[in-house]
């Protein structure tokens, strides 16, 4: 009798597991109506996880959308959307909560700044390269340029980095930052695996990544401490404006909550964590965007020539050696060809082309024509796919700045392209640094192509890796500069 009850209980639980793992997700779940990216997607995330582990996420999802339509099922409780109406407008402008994927990934310009970085640091380096006839790795230099811009913006010029001129320091820091990149998959997609394996003496993330993280944490704390020493200053180039604003807002929050005395040690760590996120997100993406922009312009000398003609209309032009102050940012923003070049580069070579996970709300929602999508479903869109819709962007794999020129397009066509442009996301949680990124990119391009012509020396493996944040597979772009 006892054996029969045990067997019955075992059969019941086996049937329950079979129902939950197979019957419900495959046949009864509202998500079962959505096309599967792979036959196993409805019962297991393993196939998609493998594609992400082997760095094929973006291209895999894009191919699935091309084959199956604007919404596809990536796993038992994960979908991807690739449309505006009923898609990204609903999810990202509709306030869907961010998926807990984000803390796994991201947990731990004033005139003086622009003038110094451009005239005192960047252009002298390129002038020396031009005179000597040597070539230079612009992807490496771009990372120094963008870090100098972002750190100076956050902490003040005197307290930020000078990676453009500190060549060895820049390379060491980049090594620390980049050596962890191949192992991001584990933290993003299977955060429990490393912890489980460590309990039995194994690890999938090497110890040198932990060491690098500790050094990067110390670096961020040092930048904050230097800014703290200058917090009372109001002098341009010294005042740590963003750092000061963040600290003051935290102080006000503590007062509002009735705290007698803020926990200074915890506040220091909180500020350093936020500043680190801003620094790394800001420098890495802008550097990638600039690298591909310089590559495309170097492939298209005729566009370089037209751009130079436009840049010389600035008042004053950005000539080196310096003859005048930089022109107002508004006048640089108003240059239509420069705007088109930057926008088209960010479309074709989005620095963050990968998924932007959100979580569907309760009780359910409608996405891309599918009703009753259940709550707590992970839903993603990705710029890589949105930017390759041939109905919106004919010949989507080609670089064509004219797509964005008013003289070449009807107002309706331009508006539709802008609706699908997603390099910075959309909605209330879109990239907060988009304006800064665009400003530093346009200023750098304007300064360089007013004074120089670029040609390619070595662009081997310039194709981007397949990842959330990309970079050239070869991690380089060697260019030659010629004064004009």
XYZ file of C-alpha atoms in Angstrom:
484
model
C 0.000 0.000 0.000
C 2.813 2.407 0.984
C 4.576 1.558 -2.274
C 1.418 2.377 -4.254
C 1.042 5.765 -2.543
C 4.690 6.563 -3.183
C 4.380 5.539 -6.817
C 1.196 7.580 -7.179
C 2.844 10.637 -5.625
C 5.872 10.232 -7.865
C 3.652 9.918 -10.927
C 1.672 12.987 -9.855
C 4.776 15.116 -9.447
C 6.244 13.786 -12.678
C 3.007 14.697 -14.463
C 3.018 18.130 -12.841
C 6.580 18.751 -13.949
C 5.745 17.516 -17.457
C 2.760 19.884 -17.554
C 4.775 22.887 -16.334
C 7.840 22.210 -18.460
C 6.221 20.950 -21.667
C 2.423 20.999 -21.973
C 1.770 24.529 -20.681
C 4.630 26.430 -22.377
C 4.241 24.606 -25.693
C 0.455 24.474 -26.051
C -1.374 26.569 -23.422
C 0.755 29.631 -22.640
C -0.327 32.851 -24.420
C 3.271 32.967 -25.669
C 2.718 29.673 -27.542
C 1.044 31.652 -30.340
C 4.261 33.613 -30.957
C 6.696 32.078 -33.507
C 9.633 30.296 -31.898
C 13.154 31.333 -32.833
C 14.067 27.628 -32.440
C 11.952 24.503 -31.935
C 13.162 24.249 -28.322
C 12.502 27.884 -27.386
C 9.124 27.217 -25.779
C 10.544 24.728 -23.274
C 14.110 25.888 -22.666
C 16.266 29.040 -22.973
C 19.318 26.847 -23.640
C 19.495 27.391 -27.422
C 19.357 31.191 -27.090
C 21.777 31.160 -24.180
C 24.234 29.214 -26.340
C 23.916 31.783 -29.115
C 24.664 34.526 -26.587
C 27.539 32.593 -25.071
C 29.098 32.222 -28.526
C 28.538 35.942 -29.292
C 25.807 35.523 -31.909
C 22.860 37.176 -30.137
C 22.273 40.212 -32.371
C 22.563 38.426 -35.705
C 20.504 35.458 -34.493
C 17.605 37.660 -33.397
C 17.806 39.708 -36.593
C 17.648 36.557 -38.737
C 14.656 35.330 -36.724
C 12.768 38.574 -37.280
C 13.525 38.461 -41.007
C 12.173 34.914 -41.135
C 9.263 35.064 -38.677
C 8.106 38.669 -38.376
C 8.063 41.524 -35.834
C 7.730 39.381 -32.700
C 9.516 36.134 -31.885
C 9.803 33.902 -28.844
C 13.380 33.453 -27.605
C 12.662 31.296 -24.568
C 9.849 30.019 -22.349
C 9.432 33.504 -20.878
C 11.332 35.787 -23.244
C 10.314 37.497 -26.472
C 11.831 39.983 -28.911
C 10.004 42.754 -30.745
C 11.058 44.559 -33.903
C 8.401 47.156 -34.664
C 7.452 50.632 -33.491
C 3.663 50.627 -33.154
C 2.589 47.847 -30.823
C 6.269 47.218 -30.078
C 8.914 49.622 -28.776
C 6.337 52.395 -28.367
C 4.317 50.162 -26.041
C 7.263 48.723 -24.109
C 9.763 51.563 -23.814
C 7.483 54.600 -23.904
C 4.904 52.720 -21.860
C 7.049 52.487 -18.756
C 7.644 48.726 -18.650
C 10.008 47.992 -15.780
C 13.612 47.158 -16.555
C 14.500 43.487 -16.293
C 16.928 42.511 -13.520
C 19.442 41.861 -16.333
C 20.475 45.533 -15.984
C 21.989 45.544 -12.491
C 23.929 42.450 -13.518
C 25.453 44.419 -16.384
C 25.926 47.840 -14.824
C 26.356 47.223 -11.081
C 29.430 48.263 -10.094
C 30.455 70.086 -21.833
C 31.679 73.289 -20.851
C 33.721 75.599 -23.093
C 36.891 75.201 -21.041
C 36.700 71.411 -21.268
C 36.063 71.321 -25.010
C 38.712 73.925 -25.779
C 41.389 72.107 -23.759
C 40.618 68.603 -24.987
C 40.413 69.639 -28.649
C 43.118 72.302 -29.013
C 45.618 71.303 -26.312
C 45.374 67.509 -26.469
C 43.754 66.006 -29.602
C 44.811 68.241 -32.491
C 48.505 68.461 -31.476
C 48.710 64.649 -31.513
C 47.168 64.472 -34.994
C 49.323 67.348 -36.260
C 52.459 65.508 -35.140
C 51.251 62.306 -36.821
C 50.539 64.254 -40.012
C 53.961 65.921 -40.081
C 55.845 62.694 -39.422
C 53.954 60.705 -42.028
C 53.240 58.024 -39.436
C 49.896 56.335 -38.880
C 47.899 56.064 -35.672
C 45.399 53.661 -34.115
C 42.290 55.822 -33.946
C 40.221 53.298 -32.010
C 42.763 53.435 -29.197
C 42.923 57.238 -29.361
C 39.130 57.555 -29.522
C 38.864 55.775 -26.184
C 41.245 58.252 -24.608
C 39.401 61.178 -26.167
C 35.973 60.125 -24.975
C 37.176 59.229 -21.463
C 38.776 62.675 -21.152
C 35.537 64.327 -22.238
C 33.270 62.313 -19.942
C 35.501 62.380 -16.861
C 36.059 66.132 -17.211
C 32.331 66.671 -17.577
C 31.598 64.657 -14.425
C 34.480 65.726 -12.195
C 35.893 68.921 -13.711
C 38.771 69.218 -16.160
C 41.471 69.356 -13.484
C 40.101 66.303 -11.677
C 39.369 64.095 -14.709
C 41.652 61.909 -16.804
C 44.183 62.939 -19.424
C 44.278 59.680 -21.353
C 44.922 61.381 -24.687
C 48.395 62.415 -23.560
C 49.033 59.709 -20.923
C 49.514 56.937 -23.441
C 50.808 54.216 -21.120
C 48.209 54.972 -18.443
C 45.449 54.806 -21.047
C 46.593 51.445 -22.372
C 46.892 49.986 -18.865
C 43.425 51.191 -17.895
C 41.890 49.878 -21.115
C 43.493 46.485 -20.499
C 41.893 46.323 -17.043
C 38.533 47.341 -18.425
C 38.510 45.148 -21.516
C 39.969 41.956 -20.025
C 36.641 41.293 -18.265
C 34.508 41.660 -21.393
C 34.675 38.046 -22.656
C 33.053 36.873 -19.419
C 30.083 39.267 -19.283
C 27.744 36.525 -20.514
C 27.854 34.738 -17.160
C 26.859 37.806 -15.142
C 24.178 38.837 -17.629
C 22.456 35.572 -18.452
C 23.401 32.913 -15.865
C 24.406 34.909 -12.755
C 23.910 31.890 -10.491
C 26.350 29.602 -12.343
C 29.602 31.194 -11.161
C 28.383 31.143 -7.540
C 27.396 27.484 -7.736
C 30.701 26.423 -9.259
C 32.732 28.429 -6.745
C 31.147 26.414 -3.927
C 32.818 23.286 -5.310
C 36.116 25.004 -6.028
C 35.536 25.817 -9.705
C 35.003 29.128 -11.448
C 34.068 30.275 -14.941
C 35.227 33.863 -14.414
C 39.018 34.008 -13.932
C 40.509 35.584 -10.832
C 42.209 38.263 -12.907
C 38.745 39.664 -13.617
C 38.178 40.062 -9.878
C 41.551 41.761 -9.560
C 40.709 44.101 -12.441
C 37.356 44.945 -10.860
C 39.078 45.846 -7.588
C 41.527 48.147 -9.370
C 38.747 49.791 -11.374
C 36.712 50.319 -8.198
C 39.733 51.975 -6.571
C 40.204 54.137 -9.680
C 36.598 55.360 -9.525
C 36.881 56.103 -5.807
C 40.061 58.078 -6.423
C 38.355 60.245 -9.057
C 35.519 60.930 -6.624
C 37.898 61.757 -3.799
C 39.777 64.217 -5.994
C 36.497 65.849 -6.972
C 35.454 66.006 -3.313
C 38.547 68.062 -2.504
C 37.460 70.651 -5.099
C 33.752 70.635 -4.327
C 33.730 74.178 -2.965
C 35.319 75.606 -6.130
C 33.251 77.513 -8.686
C 36.144 78.064 -11.086
C 35.542 76.744 -14.631
C 37.600 73.642 -15.283
C 38.033 72.909 -11.594
C 34.474 72.795 -10.251
C 33.215 69.177 -10.322
C 29.739 70.204 -11.487
C 28.026 66.840 -11.982
C 29.687 65.258 -8.959
C 28.608 68.233 -6.843
C 25.010 68.078 -8.085
C 24.763 64.364 -7.328
C 26.201 64.808 -3.846
C 23.857 67.714 -3.086
C 20.834 65.733 -4.260
C 21.800 62.823 -1.994
C 22.212 65.214 0.923
C 18.759 66.677 0.262
C 17.268 63.197 0.032
C 18.767 62.292 3.405
C 17.397 65.485 4.981
C 13.974 64.892 3.465
C 13.906 61.393 4.961
C 14.714 62.794 8.401
C 18.211 61.380 8.683
C 20.124 63.292 11.338
C 23.455 62.660 9.669
C 24.047 60.970 6.291
C 26.223 57.879 6.266
C 29.251 59.457 4.572
C 31.025 56.160 3.928
C 27.972 54.665 2.220
C 27.328 57.881 0.315
C 30.916 57.834 -0.995
C 30.392 54.317 -2.333
C 26.984 55.188 -3.826
C 28.408 58.194 -5.656
C 31.418 56.247 -6.903
C 29.136 53.487 -8.228
C 26.958 55.966 -10.118
C 29.950 57.889 -11.488
C 31.623 54.662 -12.607
C 28.517 53.657 -14.555
C 28.377 57.078 -16.221
C 32.083 57.038 -17.047
C 32.220 53.590 -18.587
C 28.937 53.830 -20.484
C 29.852 57.265 -21.818
C 33.399 56.618 -22.974
C 32.979 53.164 -24.505
C 29.977 53.811 -26.728
C 31.115 57.197 -28.029
C 34.556 55.799 -28.847
C 33.031 52.981 -30.893
C 30.758 55.416 -32.724
C 33.712 57.668 -33.586
C 35.840 54.745 -34.764
C 33.227 53.618 -37.268
C 32.533 57.201 -38.315
C 36.226 57.808 -39.086
C 36.333 54.474 -40.921
C 33.369 55.306 -43.124
C 34.643 58.799 -43.899
C 38.039 57.354 -44.776
C 36.301 54.967 -47.192
C 34.396 57.855 -48.772
C 36.786 60.748 -49.589
C 34.051 62.475 -51.579
C 31.960 62.746 -48.412
C 35.023 64.053 -46.557
C 35.359 66.836 -49.105
C 31.701 67.833 -48.853
C 31.877 67.740 -45.067
C 34.978 69.968 -45.049
C 33.185 72.518 -47.216
C 30.341 72.574 -44.705
C 32.666 72.810 -41.697
C 34.437 75.837 -43.132
C 31.133 77.727 -42.986
C 31.309 77.665 -39.179
C 31.956 81.046 -37.618
C 34.663 80.813 -36.487
C 35.966 77.629 -38.152
C 37.880 75.206 -35.924
C 41.339 75.835 -37.374
C 44.606 74.524 -35.945
C 46.856 76.126 -34.803
C 44.148 77.894 -32.832
C 43.054 81.229 -34.283
C 39.807 81.706 -32.360
C 37.601 80.127 -29.720
C 35.398 77.197 -30.610
C 32.149 78.064 -32.399
C 28.930 77.765 -30.381
C 27.658 74.208 -29.984
C 24.370 75.292 -31.531
C 26.074 76.233 -34.789
C 27.819 72.850 -34.980
C 24.459 71.167 -34.313
C 22.891 73.033 -37.221
C 25.184 71.536 -39.891
C 22.946 69.153 -41.876
C 25.638 66.952 -43.462
C 27.497 66.501 -40.176
C 24.210 65.576 -38.497
C 23.424 63.095 -41.280
C 26.888 61.491 -41.093
C 26.680 61.002 -37.319
C 23.120 59.678 -37.445
C 23.784 57.241 -40.285
C 26.899 55.934 -38.541
C 24.937 55.334 -35.340
C 22.237 53.578 -37.378
C 24.552 51.165 -39.174
C 27.134 50.874 -36.381
C 25.109 51.381 -33.197
C 27.593 51.107 -30.303
C 24.905 49.304 -28.296
C 23.064 47.197 -30.887
C 22.051 44.501 -28.416
C 18.955 43.701 -26.415
C 17.302 46.142 -23.996
C 15.322 43.819 -21.685
C 12.085 44.917 -20.047
C 9.451 43.003 -18.076
C 5.816 42.864 -19.169
C 3.343 44.268 -16.617
C 0.447 42.640 -14.810
C -2.084 41.395 -15.668
C -1.135 41.126 -19.383
C -0.465 43.232 -22.459
C -0.754 43.264 -26.241
C 2.460 43.290 -28.302
C 2.821 43.265 -32.088
C -0.770 42.029 -32.447
C -0.462 39.215 -29.879
C -2.883 39.508 -26.968
C -2.606 38.250 -23.390
C 1.190 38.334 -23.201
C 1.579 37.305 -19.530
C 3.276 39.415 -16.850
C 6.952 38.978 -15.984
C 7.844 37.967 -19.526
C 11.226 39.262 -20.564
C 10.698 41.357 -23.703
C 13.568 42.799 -25.725
C 14.088 45.052 -28.679
C 17.471 45.679 -30.285
C 18.779 48.529 -32.408
C 20.590 46.021 -34.607
C 17.262 44.776 -35.985
C 15.252 48.001 -35.901
C 17.969 49.725 -37.936
C 17.943 47.011 -40.598
C 14.304 47.176 -41.645
C 14.578 47.421 -45.469
C 11.130 49.006 -45.746
C 12.361 51.958 -43.713
C 16.053 51.889 -44.666
C 16.496 50.549 -48.224
C 19.816 48.695 -48.619
C 20.177 48.752 -44.826
C 23.739 47.377 -44.765
C 25.092 50.336 -46.743
C 26.276 53.637 -45.245
C 24.256 56.422 -46.839
C 24.212 59.764 -44.956
C 21.798 61.125 -47.567
C 19.047 59.086 -45.883
C 18.876 61.862 -43.284
C 19.105 64.961 -45.500
C 15.953 67.003 -45.996
C 16.919 67.689 -49.597
C 16.949 63.958 -50.345
C 13.831 62.829 -48.464
C 10.218 63.820 -47.962
C 9.181 64.991 -44.482
C 7.120 61.811 -44.068
C 10.088 59.562 -44.949
C 12.375 61.393 -42.531
C 9.823 61.154 -39.751
C 9.456 57.409 -40.292
C 13.241 56.938 -40.209
C 13.469 58.890 -36.959
C 10.748 56.708 -35.429
C 12.847 53.619 -36.137
C 16.186 55.175 -35.101
C 17.029 53.617 -31.756
C 20.737 54.146 -31.055
C 19.880 55.685 -27.673
C 16.717 53.720 -26.924
C 13.449 55.537 -26.271
C 11.000 56.379 -23.531
C 11.625 57.505 -19.986
C 14.580 55.133 -19.535
C 16.463 55.976 -22.720
C 20.175 56.870 -22.603
C 20.620 59.893 -20.343
C 23.956 60.747 -21.959
C 22.724 61.008 -25.545
C 23.145 64.777 -25.788
C 26.668 64.676 -24.385
C 27.613 61.817 -26.700
C 26.342 63.625 -29.779
C 28.047 66.851 -28.769
C 31.463 65.299 -28.233
C 31.206 63.237 -31.434
C 30.231 66.223 -33.589
C 32.898 68.437 -32.055
C 35.640 65.848 -32.581
C 34.603 65.211 -36.185
C 34.338 68.944 -36.917
C 37.795 69.631 -35.449
C 39.485 66.763 -37.269
C 37.974 67.137 -40.735
C 38.376 70.909 -40.799
C 42.127 70.357 -40.551
C 42.909 66.888 -41.881
C 42.150 64.289 -44.507
C 42.169 60.646 -43.399
C 43.002 57.482 -45.312
C 43.013 53.860 -44.194
C 46.291 52.085 -43.484
C 44.880 48.980 -41.792
C 41.238 48.130 -41.137
C 41.633 44.361 -40.821
C 38.810 42.805 -38.796
C 36.916 46.077 -38.567
C 33.659 44.105 -38.407
C 31.962 44.515 -35.051
C 31.794 41.740 -32.516
C 28.291 40.452 -31.754
C 27.560 41.680 -28.238
C 25.495 44.086 -26.166
C 28.186 46.766 -26.569
C 30.345 46.298 -29.654
C 33.823 47.172 -30.884
C 35.895 46.192 -33.928
C 36.846 42.522 -33.844
C 40.466 43.506 -34.486
C 40.318 46.181 -31.778
C 42.014 48.730 -34.027
C 41.649 51.183 -36.916
C 44.958 52.463 -38.294
C 44.632 55.759 -40.179
C 46.971 58.193 -41.845
C 46.384 61.930 -41.448
C 47.207 64.597 -44.019
C 46.907 68.318 -43.304
C 44.629 70.251 -45.625
